[in-house]
Structures are given as structure tokens and as C-alpha cells.
PDB file of C-alpha atoms and ligand atoms in Angstrom:
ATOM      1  CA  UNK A   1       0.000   0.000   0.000  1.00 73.00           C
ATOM      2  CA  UNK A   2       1.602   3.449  -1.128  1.00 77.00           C
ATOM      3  CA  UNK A   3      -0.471   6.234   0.157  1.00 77.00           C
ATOM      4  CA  UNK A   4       0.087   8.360  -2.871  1.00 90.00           C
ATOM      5  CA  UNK A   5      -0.700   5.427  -5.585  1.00 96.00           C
ATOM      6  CA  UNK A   6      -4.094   5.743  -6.699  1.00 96.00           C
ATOM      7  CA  UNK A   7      -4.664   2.255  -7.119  1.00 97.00           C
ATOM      8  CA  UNK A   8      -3.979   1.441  -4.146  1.00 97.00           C
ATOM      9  CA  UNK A   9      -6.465   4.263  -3.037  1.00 96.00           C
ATOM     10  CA  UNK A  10      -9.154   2.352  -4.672  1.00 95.00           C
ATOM     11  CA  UNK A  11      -7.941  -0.767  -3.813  1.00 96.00           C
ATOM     12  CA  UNK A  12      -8.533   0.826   0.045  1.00 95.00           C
ATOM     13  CA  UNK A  13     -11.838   1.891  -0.807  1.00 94.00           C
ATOM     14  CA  UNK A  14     -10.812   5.510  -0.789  1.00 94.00           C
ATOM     15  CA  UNK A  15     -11.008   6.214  -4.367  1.00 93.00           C
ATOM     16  CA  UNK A  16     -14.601   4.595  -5.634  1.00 93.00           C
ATOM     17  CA  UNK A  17     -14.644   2.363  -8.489  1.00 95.00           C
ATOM     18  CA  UNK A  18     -16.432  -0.166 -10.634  1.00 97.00           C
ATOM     19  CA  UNK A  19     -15.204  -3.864  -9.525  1.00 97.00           C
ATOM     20  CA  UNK A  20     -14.939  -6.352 -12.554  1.00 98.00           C
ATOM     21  CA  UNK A  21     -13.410  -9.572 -11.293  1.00 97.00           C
ATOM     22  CA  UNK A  22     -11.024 -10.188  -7.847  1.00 96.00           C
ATOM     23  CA  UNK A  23      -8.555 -13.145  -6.791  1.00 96.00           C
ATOM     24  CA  UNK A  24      -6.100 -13.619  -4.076  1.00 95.00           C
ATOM     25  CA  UNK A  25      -3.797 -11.306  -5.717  1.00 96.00           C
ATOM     26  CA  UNK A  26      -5.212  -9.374  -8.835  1.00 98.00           C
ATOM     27  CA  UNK A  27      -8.341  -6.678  -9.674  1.00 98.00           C
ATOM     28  CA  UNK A  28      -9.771  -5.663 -12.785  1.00 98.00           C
ATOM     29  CA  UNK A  29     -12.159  -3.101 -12.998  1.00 98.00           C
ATOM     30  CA  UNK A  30     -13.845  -0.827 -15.099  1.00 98.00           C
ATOM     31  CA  UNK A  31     -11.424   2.642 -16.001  1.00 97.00           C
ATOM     32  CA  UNK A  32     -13.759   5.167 -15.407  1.00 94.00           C
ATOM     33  CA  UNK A  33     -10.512   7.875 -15.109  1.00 93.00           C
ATOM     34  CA  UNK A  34      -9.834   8.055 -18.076  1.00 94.00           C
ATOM     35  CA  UNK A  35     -11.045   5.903 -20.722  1.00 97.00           C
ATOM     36  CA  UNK A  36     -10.361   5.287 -24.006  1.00 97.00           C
ATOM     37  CA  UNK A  37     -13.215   3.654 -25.052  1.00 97.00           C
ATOM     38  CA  UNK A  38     -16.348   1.418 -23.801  1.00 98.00           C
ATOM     39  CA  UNK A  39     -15.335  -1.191 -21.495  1.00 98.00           C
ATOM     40  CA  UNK A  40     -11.553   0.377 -21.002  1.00 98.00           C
ATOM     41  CA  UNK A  41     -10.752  -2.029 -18.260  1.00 98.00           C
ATOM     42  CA  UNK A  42      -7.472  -2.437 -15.702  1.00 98.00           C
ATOM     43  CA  UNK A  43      -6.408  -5.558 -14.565  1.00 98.00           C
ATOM     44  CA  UNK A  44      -3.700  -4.928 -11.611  1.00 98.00           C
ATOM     45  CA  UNK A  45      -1.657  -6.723  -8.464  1.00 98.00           C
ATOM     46  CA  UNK A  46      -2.779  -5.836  -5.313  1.00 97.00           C
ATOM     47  CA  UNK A  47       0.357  -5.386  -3.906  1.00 97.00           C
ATOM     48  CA  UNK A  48       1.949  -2.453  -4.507  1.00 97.00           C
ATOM     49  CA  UNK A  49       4.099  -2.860  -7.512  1.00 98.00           C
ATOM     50  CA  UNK A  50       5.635   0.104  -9.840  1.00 98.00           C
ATOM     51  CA  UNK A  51       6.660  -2.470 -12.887  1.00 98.00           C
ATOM     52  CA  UNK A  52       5.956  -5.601 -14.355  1.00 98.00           C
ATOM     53  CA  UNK A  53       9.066  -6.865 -13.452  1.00 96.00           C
ATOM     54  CA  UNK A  54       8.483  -6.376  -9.952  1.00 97.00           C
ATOM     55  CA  UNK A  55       4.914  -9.111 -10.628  1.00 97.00           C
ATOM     56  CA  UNK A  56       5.923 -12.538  -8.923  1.00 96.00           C
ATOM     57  CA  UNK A  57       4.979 -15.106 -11.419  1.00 94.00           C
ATOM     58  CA  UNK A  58       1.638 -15.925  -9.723  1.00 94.00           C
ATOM     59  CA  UNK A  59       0.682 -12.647 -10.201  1.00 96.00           C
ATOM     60  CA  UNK A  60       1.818 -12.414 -13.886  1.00 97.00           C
ATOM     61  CA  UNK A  61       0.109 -15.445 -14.606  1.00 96.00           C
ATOM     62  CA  UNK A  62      -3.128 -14.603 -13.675  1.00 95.00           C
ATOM     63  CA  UNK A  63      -3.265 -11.768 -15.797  1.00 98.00           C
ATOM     64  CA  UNK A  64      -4.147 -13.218 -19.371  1.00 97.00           C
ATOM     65  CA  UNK A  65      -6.834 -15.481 -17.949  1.00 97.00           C
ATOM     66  CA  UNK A  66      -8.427 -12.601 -16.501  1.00 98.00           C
ATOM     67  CA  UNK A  67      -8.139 -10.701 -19.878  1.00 98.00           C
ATOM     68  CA  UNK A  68      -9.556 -13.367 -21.563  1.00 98.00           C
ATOM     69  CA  UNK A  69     -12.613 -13.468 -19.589  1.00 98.00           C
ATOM     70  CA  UNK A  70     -13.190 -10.048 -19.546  1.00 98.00           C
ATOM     71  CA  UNK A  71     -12.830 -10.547 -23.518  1.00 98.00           C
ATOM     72  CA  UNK A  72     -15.823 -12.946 -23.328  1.00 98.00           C
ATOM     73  CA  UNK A  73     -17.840 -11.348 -21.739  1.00 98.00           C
ATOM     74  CA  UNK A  74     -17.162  -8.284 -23.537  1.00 98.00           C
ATOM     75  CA  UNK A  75     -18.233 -10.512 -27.028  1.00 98.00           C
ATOM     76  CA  UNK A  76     -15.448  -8.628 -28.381  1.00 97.00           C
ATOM     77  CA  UNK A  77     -12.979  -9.624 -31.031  1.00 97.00           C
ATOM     78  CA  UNK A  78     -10.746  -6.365 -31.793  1.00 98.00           C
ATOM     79  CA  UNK A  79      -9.252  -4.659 -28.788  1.00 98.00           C
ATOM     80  CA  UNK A  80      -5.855  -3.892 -27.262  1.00 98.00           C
ATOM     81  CA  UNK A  81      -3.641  -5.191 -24.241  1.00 98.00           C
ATOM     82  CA  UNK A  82      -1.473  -3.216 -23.274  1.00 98.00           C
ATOM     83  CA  UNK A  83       1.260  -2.320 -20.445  1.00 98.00           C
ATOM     84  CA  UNK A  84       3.604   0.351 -20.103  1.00 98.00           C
ATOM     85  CA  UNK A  85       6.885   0.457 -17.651  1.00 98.00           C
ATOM     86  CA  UNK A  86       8.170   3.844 -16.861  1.00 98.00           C
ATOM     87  CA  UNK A  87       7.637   7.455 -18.080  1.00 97.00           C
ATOM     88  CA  UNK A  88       9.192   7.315 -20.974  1.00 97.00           C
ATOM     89  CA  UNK A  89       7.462   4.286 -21.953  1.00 96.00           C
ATOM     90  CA  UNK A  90       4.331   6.372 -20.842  1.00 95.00           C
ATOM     91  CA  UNK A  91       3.288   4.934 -17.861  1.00 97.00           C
ATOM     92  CA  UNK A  92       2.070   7.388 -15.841  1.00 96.00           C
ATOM     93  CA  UNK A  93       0.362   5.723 -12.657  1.00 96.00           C
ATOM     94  CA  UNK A  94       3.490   3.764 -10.883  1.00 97.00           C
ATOM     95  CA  UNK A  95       1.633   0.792  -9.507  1.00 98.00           C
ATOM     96  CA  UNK A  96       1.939  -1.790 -12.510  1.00 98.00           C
ATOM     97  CA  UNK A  97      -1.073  -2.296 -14.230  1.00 98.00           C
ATOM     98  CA  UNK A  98      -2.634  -4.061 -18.019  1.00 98.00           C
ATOM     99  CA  UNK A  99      -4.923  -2.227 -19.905  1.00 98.00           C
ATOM    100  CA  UNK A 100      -8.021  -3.694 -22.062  1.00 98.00           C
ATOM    101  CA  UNK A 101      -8.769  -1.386 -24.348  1.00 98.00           C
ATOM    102  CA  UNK A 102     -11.806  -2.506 -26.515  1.00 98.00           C
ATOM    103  CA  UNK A 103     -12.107  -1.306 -30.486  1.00 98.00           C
ATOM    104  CA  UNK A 104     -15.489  -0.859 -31.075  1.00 97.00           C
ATOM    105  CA  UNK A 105     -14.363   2.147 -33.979  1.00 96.00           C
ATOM    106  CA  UNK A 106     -11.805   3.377 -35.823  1.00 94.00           C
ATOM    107  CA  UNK A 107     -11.982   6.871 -33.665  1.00 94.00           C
ATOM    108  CA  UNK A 108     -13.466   4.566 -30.340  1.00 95.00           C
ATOM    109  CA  UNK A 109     -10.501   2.576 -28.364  1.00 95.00           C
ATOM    110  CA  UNK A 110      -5.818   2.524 -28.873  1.00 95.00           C
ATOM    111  CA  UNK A 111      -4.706   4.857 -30.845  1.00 93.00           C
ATOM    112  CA  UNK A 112      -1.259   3.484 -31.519  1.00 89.00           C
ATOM    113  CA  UNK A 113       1.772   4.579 -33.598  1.00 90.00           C
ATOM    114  CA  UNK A 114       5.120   2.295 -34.287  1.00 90.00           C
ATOM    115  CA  UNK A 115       8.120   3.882 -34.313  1.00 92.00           C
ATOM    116  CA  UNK A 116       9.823   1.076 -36.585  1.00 94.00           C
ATOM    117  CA  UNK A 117      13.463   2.030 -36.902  1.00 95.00           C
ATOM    118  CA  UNK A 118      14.932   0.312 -40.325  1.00 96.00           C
ATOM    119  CA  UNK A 119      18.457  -1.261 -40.173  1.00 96.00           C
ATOM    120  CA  UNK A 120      18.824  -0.723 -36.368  1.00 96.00           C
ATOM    121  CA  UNK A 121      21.669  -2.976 -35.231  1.00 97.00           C
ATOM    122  CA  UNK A 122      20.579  -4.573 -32.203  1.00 96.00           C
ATOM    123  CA  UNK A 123      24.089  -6.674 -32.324  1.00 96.00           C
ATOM    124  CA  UNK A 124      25.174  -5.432 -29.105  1.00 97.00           C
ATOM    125  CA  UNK A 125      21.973  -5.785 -26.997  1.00 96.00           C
ATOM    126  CA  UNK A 126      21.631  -9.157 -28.326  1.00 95.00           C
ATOM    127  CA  UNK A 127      24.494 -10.170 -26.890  1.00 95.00           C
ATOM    128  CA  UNK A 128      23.516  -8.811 -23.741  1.00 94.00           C
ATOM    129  CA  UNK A 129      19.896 -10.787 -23.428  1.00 93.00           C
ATOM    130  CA  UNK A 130      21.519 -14.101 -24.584  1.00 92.00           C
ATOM    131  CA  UNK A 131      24.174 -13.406 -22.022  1.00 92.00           C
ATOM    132  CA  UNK A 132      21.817 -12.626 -18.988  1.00 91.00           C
ATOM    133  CA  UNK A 133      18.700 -14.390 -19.887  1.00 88.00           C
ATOM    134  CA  UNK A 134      17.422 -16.253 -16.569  1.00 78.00           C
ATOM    135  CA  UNK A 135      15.137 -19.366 -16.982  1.00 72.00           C
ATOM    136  CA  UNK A 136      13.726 -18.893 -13.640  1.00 65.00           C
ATOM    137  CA  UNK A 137       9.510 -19.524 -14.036  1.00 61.00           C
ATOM    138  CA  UNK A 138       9.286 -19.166  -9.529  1.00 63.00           C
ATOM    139  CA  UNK A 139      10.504 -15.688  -9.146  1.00 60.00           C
TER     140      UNK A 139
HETATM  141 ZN1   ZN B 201      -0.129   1.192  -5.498  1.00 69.01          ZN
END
């Protein structure tokens, strides 16, 4: 619990929201902040978290089953998941959190723009993941 995090001001209570769906560890609710479309839901940890990375493995994977039912019982077959880490990678709440962002328009849902960089050489940062990839599924 960070008293400044507004998630976990609603996960308190003190922030009012609309519940979705609740396990030992996760919420999703409805976004009703600031939504990008009908449906806009957040799926989150309840333990304070400011990155994915910082998820134990239990809590990462419960997040795609949840996604999927909300997805179902949404009836909905174009939408977005999505997750950002960090400011400049536009997060902009610090307690780690997946977005479903249904597409029920072209104007309605993700607007999304890829920076594709052409003949980037990625040689060196290759390197670097082979060399410190960790197998390790129980962290
Ligand atoms: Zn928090």
C-alpha cells in the first residue's frame, strides 16, 4: 500500500470504483478515469508494484486469464492489451497495471503509432539478453 498510488487508493476503498473480477492477488475493474473507449478495463496486483518486473509469477500469470474473460464477456474480437513500464514508456500511474482497451471504432478505443526504426543494429543488446537471460519460471 503506497499512500500516494491511486490504485492502491481504490484498492482501500478511498477512491470509488467499478469492480470487474477479484482473486487472491489481482483486480480488474472498469477505467472510469480516463477511458479510451467502452469497457476500457485495468487488470492490476494488489500489492503495490511500480513495474511488471516487480509481478511474482503468480501474479503475472493470472493476468491473461483474466483478460480473456473479460474478452468474453465483452463478445469482443478487436481490442488492445497493453502495459507500459516507466515514463518514458508512458506509464504514468506507478503501480503496474494491463490495460483492455476494446475497439469498437476506428476513432473509439488505442490509438497506436510504431516507431519502426529500419536497419537498427541490435548486435550489441543481443548479446547482452543471450548473455543474462534467466530461466527462472518461480521468481
Ligand atoms: Zn499502489
Amino acid at each position: 500500500m503506497s499512500e500516494d498510488c491511486a490504485l492502491c487508493r481504490i484498492l482501500s476503498g478511498q477512491i470509488g470504483s467499478d469492480p470487474l473480477y477479484e482473486n487472491e492477488t489481482l483486480v480488474a475493474m472498469l477505467n472510469r478515469w480516463e477511458p479510451l473507449s467502452r469497457g476500457h478495463a485495468l487488470i492490476f496486483p494488489k500489492r503495490h508494484v511500480a513495474s511488471l518486473h516487480e509481478m511474482s509469477v503468480a501474479e503475472l500469470s493470472d493476468v491473461l486469464p483474466i483478460v480473456k474473460r473479460l474478452v468474453v464477456a465483452l463478445d469482443i474480437g478487436d481490442y488492445n492489451v497493453i502495459q507500459n513500464n516507466g515514463a518514458l514508456a508512458h506509464q504514468t500511474v506507478f503501480h503496474a497495471h494491463f490495460h483492455l482497451i476494446p475497439k469498437w471504432s476506428e476513432s473509439e478505443g488505442l490509438g497506436l503509432t510504431w516507431n519502426v526504426v529500419r536497419g537498427l543494429d541490435q548486435s550489441e543488446v543481443y548479446a547482452r539478453m543471450i548473455a543474462h537471460l534467466v530461466v527462472d519460471n518461480t521468481a
